[in-house]
Amino acid sequence: MTQLPLRAQLASALGRTAATLSRATGRGDGSVIGGRIGLALEPDLLRKLAQDRKLALVSATNGKTTTTRLITSALQELGEVATNAFGANMPAGHVSALSSAKHAPYGVLEVDEKYLPEVIDTTGAGVVVLMNLSRDQMDRAGEIWLLAQKWRRALANRPVHVIANADDPLVTWGASTVPGVTWVSAGQPWKEDSWCCPECGGPLDRKGMDYVPPGSAAPGPVPAAAHGGIVSRAAENDWACRECAFRRPQPSWFLDDDAVIDPRGQRWVLDIQLPGRANRANAVIALATAEAFGLPIQRALPRLREVTSVAGRYTVVQRDGRHARLLLAKNPAGWLEAFDVLDRSLPVILSVNAQGPDGRDTSWLWDVDYRVLRGGPVYVTGERRLDLALRLDIAGVPFQLTNSFEEALALQPPGKVDVIANYTAFQQIRSEFGRAV
Ligand SMILES: [Zn+2]
């Protein structure tokens, strides 16, 4: 790599010092403060640090931290990788990540959805990974179509290789101004934010509903997908606008249950340690991204299997013989993913807060179908436990209200329990009950 100019070197070094001090004084991992100081001293620092590296930017409403980690793990097969492993996903976090691995030829950066256009522009990243867009913090809801539109503009006519989830209509629309897209069928369990065509506002038809294949007048079967028919399952994710030509592009990578089907039609069992469908989807995206870096699947896949926990997700905290597995769910789509991972033979503790990073508005609770929790013991806690309690009551889910996570945990018999918490509730439990066992 070429040497950074002196001013950028100094800004980068001071930022790293501040980050070290921040860690030493217990003020967090330091990635944001260090990056902010670096940027204050040299506003062009991110561009300079990004130069001469092969970068992938990863954005989505859900799964971007995990997918960033999976791609990083795969690319370490090729060499050193700079990454913002702690989820500091705005430019200050990117500066910190790149300056703490100055000589890494590769970089994988998780990017906040809103900052993506700016970060694409600044870093000139060669690879951009787009996974899903759904309602998140309700005080910001309604912006996702605008976000996709900003992605479109930022990507238009740019020499960038996009890896995108073709099963998400909004993501597809956001990515479709780019000629070079690798389309991945990674699934889309949460469809409540994509019933309308982002192009014309018309209704989107989906396989299994009132699906109307393009050019035919009546609902009918989806034409068999390519690749010798082995991907018929992936056709279940097909969609098309009823009123304009916008429809799902043909994917070249597919998630097929517990396996991935690559562009050659070869099926590979994923067999990763992270649980649930959402993580298998993340893994398929990661494999497609690794291939864009020239890393073949047979070398990337074993690296994905090494990842066991990402920023505290799925780790187990314990006290007095109770082993609590932590699942993070920040928005309705995330709750669906967490339900998929739950061990239904165990009790579950739900904790909901509504602090700044969670969004103050808890009306999203009404978008989640909690009936899946009927039949097992449910404990409710968190600052907004009463909001959650009302929601569960209306859904006919029996539960026990508790005043704190500690109290809820103490009510459990010794053994395992699952916990689903939103962002600050999750972080509180992690900091109070230790990081991992
Ligand atoms: Zn349309």
Tab-separated table of C-alpha atoms and ligand atoms in Angstrom:
chain	number	residue	atom	x	y	z
A	1	MET	CA	0.000	0.000	0.000
A	2	THR	CA	1.135	3.551	-0.643
A	3	GLN	CA	2.167	5.568	2.376
A	4	LEU	CA	-0.487	7.877	3.874
A	5	PRO	CA	0.291	11.611	3.756
A	6	LEU	CA	1.816	12.905	6.993
A	7	ARG	CA	-1.314	14.712	8.164
A	8	ALA	CA	-3.438	11.589	7.642
A	9	GLN	CA	-0.837	9.452	9.436
A	10	LEU	CA	-0.940	11.809	12.403
A	11	ALA	CA	-4.756	11.919	12.463
A	12	SER	CA	-4.898	8.160	12.265
A	13	ALA	CA	-2.327	7.702	15.052
A	14	LEU	CA	-4.062	10.185	17.378
A	15	GLY	CA	-7.378	8.497	16.735
A	16	ARG	CA	-5.896	5.146	17.705
A	17	THR	CA	-4.427	6.660	20.880
A	18	ALA	CA	-7.811	8.098	21.823
A	19	ALA	CA	-9.414	4.713	21.186
A	20	THR	CA	-6.855	3.017	23.426
A	21	LEU	CA	-7.464	5.587	26.166
A	22	SER	CA	-11.198	5.141	25.821
A	23	ARG	CA	-10.853	1.393	26.259
A	24	ALA	CA	-8.426	1.788	29.148
A	25	THR	CA	-10.854	4.062	30.993
A	26	GLY	CA	-13.741	1.678	30.447
A	27	ARG	CA	-15.654	3.951	28.088
A	28	GLY	CA	-16.347	1.311	25.496
A	29	ASP	CA	-14.304	-0.206	22.715
A	30	GLY	CA	-13.200	3.248	21.603
A	31	SER	CA	-13.895	2.806	17.922
A	32	VAL	CA	-16.196	5.801	17.654
A	33	ILE	CA	-14.240	8.344	19.691
A	34	GLY	CA	-10.966	7.437	17.985
A	35	GLY	CA	-12.506	7.772	14.554
A	36	ARG	CA	-14.160	11.075	15.409
A	37	ILE	CA	-10.881	12.573	16.526
A	38	GLY	CA	-9.154	11.306	13.404
A	39	LEU	CA	-11.873	12.807	11.181
A	40	ALA	CA	-11.787	16.131	13.041
A	41	LEU	CA	-8.071	16.424	12.340
A	42	GLU	CA	-8.259	15.177	8.775
A	43	PRO	CA	-11.758	15.248	7.230
A	44	ASP	CA	-10.491	13.296	4.239
A	45	LEU	CA	-9.126	10.510	6.430
A	46	LEU	CA	-11.634	7.823	5.493
A	47	ARG	CA	-10.956	8.256	1.789
A	48	LYS	CA	-7.206	8.125	2.386
A	49	LEU	CA	-7.416	5.057	4.606
A	50	ALA	CA	-9.635	3.287	2.074
A	51	GLN	CA	-7.292	3.899	-0.839
A	52	ASP	CA	-5.493	0.907	-2.287
A	53	ARG	CA	-7.555	-1.627	-0.370
A	54	LYS	CA	-10.084	-4.097	-1.640
A	55	LEU	CA	-13.194	-3.127	0.288
A	56	ALA	CA	-16.644	-4.608	0.773
A	57	LEU	CA	-19.420	-2.529	2.348
A	58	VAL	CA	-22.281	-4.455	3.966
A	59	SER	CA	-25.693	-2.897	4.565
A	60	ALA	CA	-29.148	-4.135	5.595
A	61	THR	CA	-31.752	-3.624	8.278
A	62	ASN	CA	-30.995	-7.032	9.797
A	63	GLY	CA	-27.927	-9.257	9.796
A	64	LYS	CA	-25.272	-6.781	8.716
A	65	THR	CA	-23.062	-7.266	11.788
A	66	THR	CA	-23.168	-11.041	11.432
A	67	THR	CA	-22.630	-11.000	7.677
A	68	THR	CA	-19.729	-8.575	8.034
A	69	ARG	CA	-18.194	-11.029	10.458
A	70	LEU	CA	-18.774	-14.001	8.161
A	71	ILE	CA	-17.268	-12.250	5.132
A	72	THR	CA	-14.301	-11.133	7.241
A	73	SER	CA	-13.742	-14.650	8.453
A	74	ALA	CA	-13.803	-15.945	4.855
A	75	LEU	CA	-11.466	-13.269	3.472
A	76	GLN	CA	-8.902	-13.922	6.207
A	77	GLU	CA	-8.139	-16.918	4.052
A	78	LEU	CA	-6.628	-14.415	1.598
A	79	GLY	CA	-4.836	-12.092	4.012
A	80	GLU	CA	-5.329	-9.521	6.765
A	81	VAL	CA	-8.788	-7.913	6.861
A	82	ALA	CA	-9.707	-4.580	8.475
A	83	THR	CA	-13.250	-4.590	9.909
A	84	ASN	CA	-15.552	-2.779	12.327
A	85	ALA	CA	-16.312	-5.867	14.372
A	86	PHE	CA	-18.116	-3.991	17.141
A	87	GLY	CA	-20.905	-2.629	15.010
A	88	ALA	CA	-19.684	1.007	14.948
A	89	ASN	CA	-21.141	1.371	11.481
A	90	MET	CA	-20.858	5.077	10.686
A	91	PRO	CA	-17.812	6.872	9.204
A	92	ALA	CA	-16.049	7.372	12.553
A	93	GLY	CA	-16.242	3.622	13.132
A	94	HIS	CA	-14.927	2.980	9.625
A	95	VAL	CA	-11.955	5.292	10.186
A	96	SER	CA	-11.166	3.486	13.403
A	97	ALA	CA	-11.439	0.057	11.778
A	98	LEU	CA	-9.170	0.945	8.869
A	99	SER	CA	-6.594	2.815	10.917
A	100	SER	CA	-6.253	-0.027	13.404
A	101	ALA	CA	-5.308	-2.381	10.545
A	102	LYS	CA	-3.200	-0.026	8.475
A	103	HIS	CA	-1.569	-2.634	6.314
A	104	ALA	CA	-4.535	-4.917	5.751
A	105	PRO	CA	-5.069	-5.281	1.994
A	106	TYR	CA	-8.751	-6.142	2.540
A	107	GLY	CA	-11.536	-4.373	4.390
A	108	VAL	CA	-15.090	-5.433	5.260
A	109	LEU	CA	-17.178	-2.635	6.701
A	110	GLU	CA	-20.675	-2.816	8.121
A	111	VAL	CA	-22.443	0.387	7.071
A	112	ASP	CA	-25.575	1.983	8.504
A	113	GLU	CA	-28.262	2.022	5.788
A	114	LYS	CA	-28.528	5.801	5.790
A	115	TYR	CA	-24.776	6.352	5.562
A	116	LEU	CA	-24.257	3.903	2.736
A	117	PRO	CA	-24.365	6.434	-0.158
A	118	GLU	CA	-21.829	8.665	1.599
A	119	VAL	CA	-19.529	5.760	2.453
A	120	ILE	CA	-19.697	4.336	-1.089
A	121	ASP	CA	-18.750	7.758	-2.358
A	122	THR	CA	-15.921	8.323	0.109
A	123	THR	CA	-14.308	4.910	0.057
A	124	GLY	CA	-14.872	3.989	-3.588
A	125	ALA	CA	-15.416	0.419	-2.383
A	126	GLY	CA	-15.339	-2.171	-5.139
A	127	VAL	CA	-17.933	-4.483	-3.575
A	128	VAL	CA	-21.257	-3.520	-1.979
A	129	VAL	CA	-23.452	-6.109	-0.233
A	130	LEU	CA	-27.185	-5.367	0.129
A	131	MET	CA	-29.336	-7.816	2.075
A	132	ASN	CA	-32.744	-6.595	3.252
A	133	LEU	CA	-34.737	-3.478	4.073
A	134	SER	CA	-37.639	-3.445	6.533
A	135	ARG	CA	-39.222	-1.172	9.105
A	136	ASP	CA	-36.849	-0.570	11.974
A	137	GLN	CA	-37.127	2.180	14.561
A	138	MET	CA	-40.708	3.292	14.235
A	139	ASP	CA	-39.824	6.961	14.672
A	140	ARG	CA	-37.890	6.570	11.427
A	141	ALA	CA	-40.319	4.226	9.679
A	142	GLY	CA	-41.492	5.042	6.214
A	143	GLU	CA	-37.994	5.977	5.212
A	144	ILE	CA	-37.042	2.646	3.757
A	145	TRP	CA	-38.332	3.414	0.258
A	146	LEU	CA	-36.358	6.672	0.408
A	147	LEU	CA	-33.318	4.728	1.578
A	148	ALA	CA	-33.593	2.369	-1.368
A	149	GLN	CA	-33.904	5.362	-3.659
A	150	LYS	CA	-30.717	6.842	-2.188
A	151	TRP	CA	-28.946	3.531	-2.717
A	152	ARG	CA	-30.061	3.582	-6.355
A	153	ARG	CA	-28.681	7.036	-6.911
A	154	ALA	CA	-25.433	6.297	-5.116
A	155	LEU	CA	-24.835	3.121	-7.114
A	156	ALA	CA	-25.947	4.370	-10.536
A	157	ASN	CA	-23.194	4.208	-13.151
A	158	ARG	CA	-20.587	3.258	-10.601
A	159	PRO	CA	-17.982	0.582	-11.344
A	160	VAL	CA	-18.948	-1.517	-8.377
A	161	HIS	CA	-19.783	-5.178	-7.932
A	162	VAL	CA	-23.038	-5.447	-5.981
A	163	ILE	CA	-24.081	-8.633	-4.183
A	164	ALA	CA	-27.811	-8.312	-3.478
A	165	ASN	CA	-30.724	-10.357	-2.151
A	166	ALA	CA	-33.067	-10.784	-5.121
A	167	ASP	CA	-35.856	-12.033	-2.829
A	168	ASP	CA	-36.260	-8.587	-1.271
A	169	PRO	CA	-38.059	-6.348	-3.797
A	170	LEU	CA	-36.891	-3.121	-2.201
A	171	VAL	CA	-33.264	-4.238	-2.134
A	172	THR	CA	-33.572	-5.369	-5.734
A	173	TRP	CA	-34.918	-1.990	-6.704
A	174	GLY	CA	-32.144	-0.245	-4.763
A	175	ALA	CA	-29.482	-2.298	-6.539
A	176	SER	CA	-30.910	-2.369	-10.029
A	177	THR	CA	-29.209	0.755	-11.351
A	178	VAL	CA	-25.936	-1.186	-11.341
A	179	PRO	CA	-24.986	-3.378	-14.285
A	180	GLY	CA	-22.798	-5.731	-12.256
A	181	VAL	CA	-25.049	-7.417	-9.698
A	182	THR	CA	-24.657	-10.926	-8.336
A	183	TRP	CA	-28.210	-11.834	-7.335
A	184	VAL	CA	-28.645	-14.140	-4.364
A	185	SER	CA	-31.845	-15.886	-3.356
A	186	ALA	CA	-31.459	-15.490	0.393
A	187	GLY	CA	-35.186	-15.498	1.236
A	188	GLN	CA	-37.437	-12.875	2.794
A	189	PRO	CA	-39.570	-14.148	5.698
A	190	TRP	CA	-40.757	-10.648	6.632
A	191	LYS	CA	-42.844	-9.319	3.742
A	192	GLU	CA	-44.901	-6.612	5.441
A	193	ASP	CA	-42.806	-3.828	3.953
A	194	SER	CA	-42.878	-5.039	0.388
A	195	TRP	CA	-46.392	-5.608	-0.824
A	196	CYS	CA	-46.111	-2.681	-3.237
A	197	CYS	CA	-43.880	-2.282	-6.253
A	198	PRO	CA	-41.169	0.272	-5.466
A	199	GLU	CA	-41.075	1.231	-9.139
A	200	CYS	CA	-44.748	1.986	-9.836
A	201	GLY	CA	-46.691	1.449	-6.589
A	202	GLY	CA	-48.662	-1.469	-8.055
A	203	PRO	CA	-49.269	-4.696	-6.119
A	204	LEU	CA	-46.473	-7.262	-5.988
A	205	ASP	CA	-47.566	-10.826	-6.660
A	206	ARG	CA	-45.726	-13.650	-4.982
A	207	LYS	CA	-45.478	-17.327	-5.586
A	208	GLY	CA	-48.073	-19.152	-3.579
A	209	MET	CA	-50.403	-16.172	-3.481
A	210	ASP	CA	-51.952	-14.596	-6.531
A	211	TYR	CA	-48.841	-15.077	-8.541
A	212	VAL	CA	-49.218	-14.078	-12.178
A	213	PRO	CA	-46.231	-14.994	-14.329
A	214	PRO	CA	-45.286	-12.149	-16.649
A	215	GLY	CA	-47.137	-12.336	-19.957
A	216	SER	CA	-49.971	-14.512	-18.696
A	217	ALA	CA	-53.433	-13.329	-17.797
A	218	ALA	CA	-54.272	-15.571	-14.867
A	219	PRO	CA	-52.589	-16.879	-11.723
A	220	GLY	CA	-50.500	-19.921	-12.467
A	221	PRO	CA	-47.377	-21.797	-11.543
A	222	VAL	CA	-43.972	-20.203	-11.519
A	223	PRO	CA	-41.823	-21.350	-14.410
A	224	ALA	CA	-39.134	-23.762	-13.262
A	225	ALA	CA	-35.972	-21.963	-12.312
A	226	ALA	CA	-32.686	-22.528	-14.056
A	227	HIS	CA	-29.902	-24.861	-12.974
A	228	GLY	CA	-31.492	-28.113	-14.013
A	229	GLY	CA	-34.485	-27.867	-11.708
A	230	ILE	CA	-32.528	-28.300	-8.467
A	231	VAL	CA	-33.560	-24.876	-7.293
A	232	SER	CA	-37.313	-25.291	-7.462
A	233	ARG	CA	-37.507	-24.434	-3.775
A	234	ALA	CA	-35.923	-21.051	-4.406
A	235	ALA	CA	-38.706	-20.272	-6.869
A	236	GLU	CA	-40.979	-20.020	-3.827
A	237	ASN	CA	-39.386	-16.649	-3.253
A	238	ASP	CA	-40.300	-15.367	-6.696
A	239	TRP	CA	-42.188	-12.107	-7.054
A	240	ALA	CA	-43.308	-9.795	-9.828
A	241	CYS	CA	-45.182	-6.529	-10.178
A	242	ARG	CA	-48.682	-6.974	-11.588
A	243	GLU	CA	-48.603	-3.618	-13.340
A	244	CYS	CA	-45.109	-2.988	-14.654
A	245	ALA	CA	-42.073	-4.927	-15.812
A	246	PHE	CA	-40.332	-4.881	-12.438
A	247	ARG	CA	-39.797	-8.414	-11.208
A	248	ARG	CA	-37.320	-10.585	-9.371
A	249	PRO	CA	-34.101	-11.007	-11.331
A	250	GLN	CA	-32.770	-14.503	-11.824
A	251	PRO	CA	-30.489	-15.333	-8.883
A	252	SER	CA	-27.245	-17.219	-9.363
A	253	TRP	CA	-26.804	-18.224	-5.711
A	254	PHE	CA	-29.542	-19.891	-3.665
A	255	LEU	CA	-30.186	-20.727	-0.062
A	256	ASP	CA	-31.826	-24.149	-0.158
A	257	ASP	CA	-32.763	-25.239	3.376
A	258	ASP	CA	-29.474	-26.083	5.074
A	259	ALA	CA	-27.430	-25.798	1.886
A	260	VAL	CA	-26.225	-23.286	-0.643
A	261	ILE	CA	-26.423	-23.798	-4.388
A	262	ASP	CA	-23.615	-22.003	-6.169
A	263	PRO	CA	-23.680	-20.499	-9.694
A	264	ARG	CA	-22.406	-23.803	-11.143
A	265	GLY	CA	-25.449	-25.573	-9.688
A	266	GLN	CA	-23.396	-27.373	-7.072
A	267	ARG	CA	-24.995	-27.914	-3.663
A	268	TRP	CA	-22.932	-27.401	-0.494
A	269	VAL	CA	-24.223	-28.159	2.998
A	270	LEU	CA	-23.713	-25.032	5.088
A	271	ASP	CA	-23.280	-26.717	8.463
A	272	ILE	CA	-22.428	-23.447	10.223
A	273	GLN	CA	-22.421	-22.968	13.979
A	274	LEU	CA	-24.616	-19.868	14.064
A	275	PRO	CA	-28.235	-20.998	14.453
A	276	GLY	CA	-31.332	-20.353	12.352
A	277	ARG	CA	-32.483	-19.615	8.829
A	278	ALA	CA	-31.382	-15.982	8.943
A	279	ASN	CA	-27.779	-16.975	9.567
A	280	ARG	CA	-27.829	-19.490	6.745
A	281	ALA	CA	-29.048	-16.620	4.527
A	282	ASN	CA	-26.200	-14.465	5.831
A	283	ALA	CA	-23.769	-17.280	5.040
A	284	VAL	CA	-24.941	-17.566	1.420
A	285	ILE	CA	-24.471	-13.830	0.961
A	286	ALA	CA	-21.021	-14.129	2.543
A	287	LEU	CA	-20.029	-16.946	0.174
A	288	ALA	CA	-21.170	-14.983	-2.878
A	289	THR	CA	-19.161	-12.012	-1.611
A	290	ALA	CA	-16.073	-14.142	-0.985
A	291	GLU	CA	-16.275	-15.378	-4.552
A	292	ALA	CA	-16.375	-11.777	-5.765
A	293	PHE	CA	-12.972	-11.449	-4.070
A	294	GLY	CA	-11.737	-14.510	-5.933
A	295	LEU	CA	-12.096	-16.881	-2.986
A	296	PRO	CA	-13.665	-20.215	-3.996
A	297	ILE	CA	-16.448	-21.695	-1.904
A	298	GLN	CA	-14.414	-24.698	-0.785
A	299	ARG	CA	-11.958	-22.347	0.925
A	300	ALA	CA	-14.539	-19.872	2.234
A	301	LEU	CA	-17.012	-22.337	3.740
A	302	PRO	CA	-14.724	-23.826	6.426
A	303	ARG	CA	-13.957	-20.256	7.557
A	304	LEU	CA	-17.666	-19.510	8.040
A	305	ARG	CA	-17.966	-22.585	10.240
A	306	GLU	CA	-15.447	-21.089	12.666
A	307	VAL	CA	-17.785	-18.238	13.638
A	308	THR	CA	-19.712	-19.120	16.804
A	309	SER	CA	-20.989	-15.817	18.160
A	310	VAL	CA	-21.129	-12.274	16.844
A	311	ALA	CA	-21.012	-9.247	19.190
A	312	GLY	CA	-22.697	-11.218	21.960
A	313	ARG	CA	-25.463	-12.766	19.854
A	314	TYR	CA	-26.131	-16.410	20.810
A	315	THR	CA	-23.682	-16.267	23.679
A	316	VAL	CA	-24.736	-17.723	27.003
A	317	VAL	CA	-24.613	-15.815	30.279
A	318	GLN	CA	-25.010	-17.694	33.508
A	319	ARG	CA	-25.884	-17.191	37.125
A	320	ASP	CA	-26.686	-19.721	39.846
A	321	GLY	CA	-26.942	-22.623	37.453
A	322	ARG	CA	-29.183	-20.800	34.967
A	323	HIS	CA	-27.736	-20.638	31.465
A	324	ALA	CA	-29.368	-17.898	29.417
A	325	ARG	CA	-28.786	-17.780	25.660
A	326	LEU	CA	-29.069	-14.232	24.308
A	327	LEU	CA	-30.919	-13.506	21.080
A	328	LEU	CA	-31.075	-9.967	19.741
A	329	ALA	CA	-34.244	-8.740	18.011
A	330	LYS	CA	-34.363	-5.061	17.150
A	331	ASN	CA	-37.378	-4.847	14.863
A	332	PRO	CA	-40.310	-6.995	13.653
A	333	ALA	CA	-38.261	-8.857	11.033
A	334	GLY	CA	-35.634	-9.560	13.702
A	335	TRP	CA	-38.282	-11.031	16.038
A	336	LEU	CA	-39.320	-13.435	13.297
A	337	GLU	CA	-35.694	-14.543	12.995
A	338	ALA	CA	-35.382	-14.963	16.758
A	339	PHE	CA	-38.559	-17.088	16.926
A	340	ASP	CA	-36.998	-19.342	14.298
A	341	VAL	CA	-33.990	-19.941	16.560
A	342	LEU	CA	-35.902	-20.398	19.854
A	343	ASP	CA	-35.745	-23.762	21.565
A	344	ARG	CA	-39.460	-24.271	22.202
A	345	SER	CA	-38.770	-26.835	24.906
A	346	LEU	CA	-37.284	-24.067	27.064
A	347	PRO	CA	-38.802	-21.089	28.867
A	348	VAL	CA	-38.195	-17.730	27.217
A	349	ILE	CA	-37.549	-14.312	28.757
A	350	LEU	CA	-38.509	-11.297	26.633
A	351	SER	CA	-37.013	-7.893	27.418
A	352	VAL	CA	-38.002	-4.666	25.658
A	353	ASN	CA	-36.614	-1.172	26.175
A	354	ALA	CA	-37.332	2.037	24.267
A	355	GLN	CA	-34.193	4.105	24.631
A	356	GLY	CA	-32.620	6.124	21.820
A	357	PRO	CA	-31.018	3.259	19.884
A	358	ASP	CA	-34.212	1.181	20.194
A	359	GLY	CA	-36.501	3.939	18.994
A	360	ARG	CA	-38.875	5.536	21.520
A	361	ASP	CA	-41.999	4.259	19.846
A	362	THR	CA	-42.929	0.664	20.702
A	363	SER	CA	-45.887	0.445	18.327
A	364	TRP	CA	-43.848	-2.057	16.301
A	365	LEU	CA	-44.755	-4.633	18.956
A	366	TRP	CA	-48.135	-4.812	17.237
A	367	ASP	CA	-46.484	-5.873	13.993
A	368	VAL	CA	-44.996	-9.013	15.547
A	369	ASP	CA	-47.111	-12.171	15.661
A	370	TYR	CA	-46.392	-13.418	19.185
A	371	ARG	CA	-48.849	-16.325	19.002
A	372	VAL	CA	-45.936	-18.637	18.224
A	373	LEU	CA	-45.020	-18.337	21.926
A	374	ARG	CA	-48.257	-19.934	23.125
A	375	GLY	CA	-47.758	-23.181	24.963
A	376	GLY	CA	-44.442	-22.475	26.693
A	377	PRO	CA	-43.485	-20.437	29.774
A	378	VAL	CA	-42.936	-16.756	28.886
A	379	TYR	CA	-41.418	-14.122	31.179
A	380	VAL	CA	-41.622	-10.417	30.396
A	381	THR	CA	-39.252	-7.694	31.549
A	382	GLY	CA	-37.506	-4.509	30.374
A	383	GLU	CA	-38.400	-0.849	30.696
A	384	ARG	CA	-41.376	-1.242	28.386
A	385	ARG	CA	-42.588	-4.533	29.819
A	386	LEU	CA	-46.112	-3.212	30.189
A	387	ASP	CA	-46.320	-2.429	26.472
A	388	LEU	CA	-45.162	-5.958	25.721
A	389	ALA	CA	-47.485	-7.443	28.340
A	390	LEU	CA	-50.512	-5.780	26.746
A	391	ARG	CA	-49.457	-7.024	23.327
A	392	LEU	CA	-49.063	-10.604	24.567
A	393	ASP	CA	-52.371	-10.455	26.402
A	394	ILE	CA	-54.192	-9.437	23.218
A	395	ALA	CA	-52.395	-12.231	21.324
A	396	GLY	CA	-53.566	-14.758	23.925
A	397	VAL	CA	-50.049	-15.644	25.070
A	398	PRO	CA	-49.847	-16.452	28.817
A	399	PHE	CA	-46.867	-14.777	30.515
A	400	GLN	CA	-45.422	-13.717	33.846
A	401	LEU	CA	-44.482	-10.090	34.394
A	402	THR	CA	-41.198	-9.464	36.233
A	403	ASN	CA	-39.441	-6.320	37.424
A	404	SER	CA	-35.999	-7.101	36.093
A	405	PHE	CA	-34.043	-9.587	34.034
A	406	GLU	CA	-32.378	-10.724	37.237
A	407	GLU	CA	-35.752	-11.519	38.794
A	408	ALA	CA	-36.931	-13.307	35.635
A	409	LEU	CA	-33.769	-15.417	35.594
A	410	ALA	CA	-34.078	-16.288	39.289
A	411	LEU	CA	-37.598	-17.612	38.634
A	412	GLN	CA	-36.227	-20.234	36.256
A	413	PRO	CA	-35.298	-23.734	37.321
A	414	PRO	CA	-31.565	-24.416	36.971
A	415	GLY	CA	-30.717	-25.180	33.347
A	416	LYS	CA	-31.180	-23.476	30.031
A	417	VAL	CA	-33.403	-20.547	29.125
A	418	ASP	CA	-33.659	-18.478	25.942
A	419	VAL	CA	-33.750	-14.683	26.026
A	420	ILE	CA	-34.969	-12.341	23.293
A	421	ALA	CA	-34.106	-8.699	23.899
A	422	ASN	CA	-34.064	-5.556	21.820
A	423	TYR	CA	-30.934	-3.468	21.471
A	424	THR	CA	-30.367	-1.655	24.785
A	425	ALA	CA	-32.065	-4.440	26.768
A	426	PHE	CA	-29.616	-6.887	25.176
A	427	GLN	CA	-26.624	-4.670	25.973
A	428	GLN	CA	-27.775	-4.227	29.591
A	429	ILE	CA	-27.992	-7.975	30.085
A	430	ARG	CA	-24.562	-8.459	28.511
A	431	SER	CA	-22.918	-5.839	30.707
A	432	GLU	CA	-24.595	-6.984	33.921
A	433	PHE	CA	-24.209	-10.706	33.429
A	434	GLY	CA	-20.799	-10.930	31.816
A	435	ARG	CA	-19.887	-11.295	28.217
A	436	ALA	CA	-19.840	-14.993	27.619
A	437	VAL	CA	-19.093	-18.376	29.050
B	1	ZN	ZN	-44.507	-2.009	-10.768
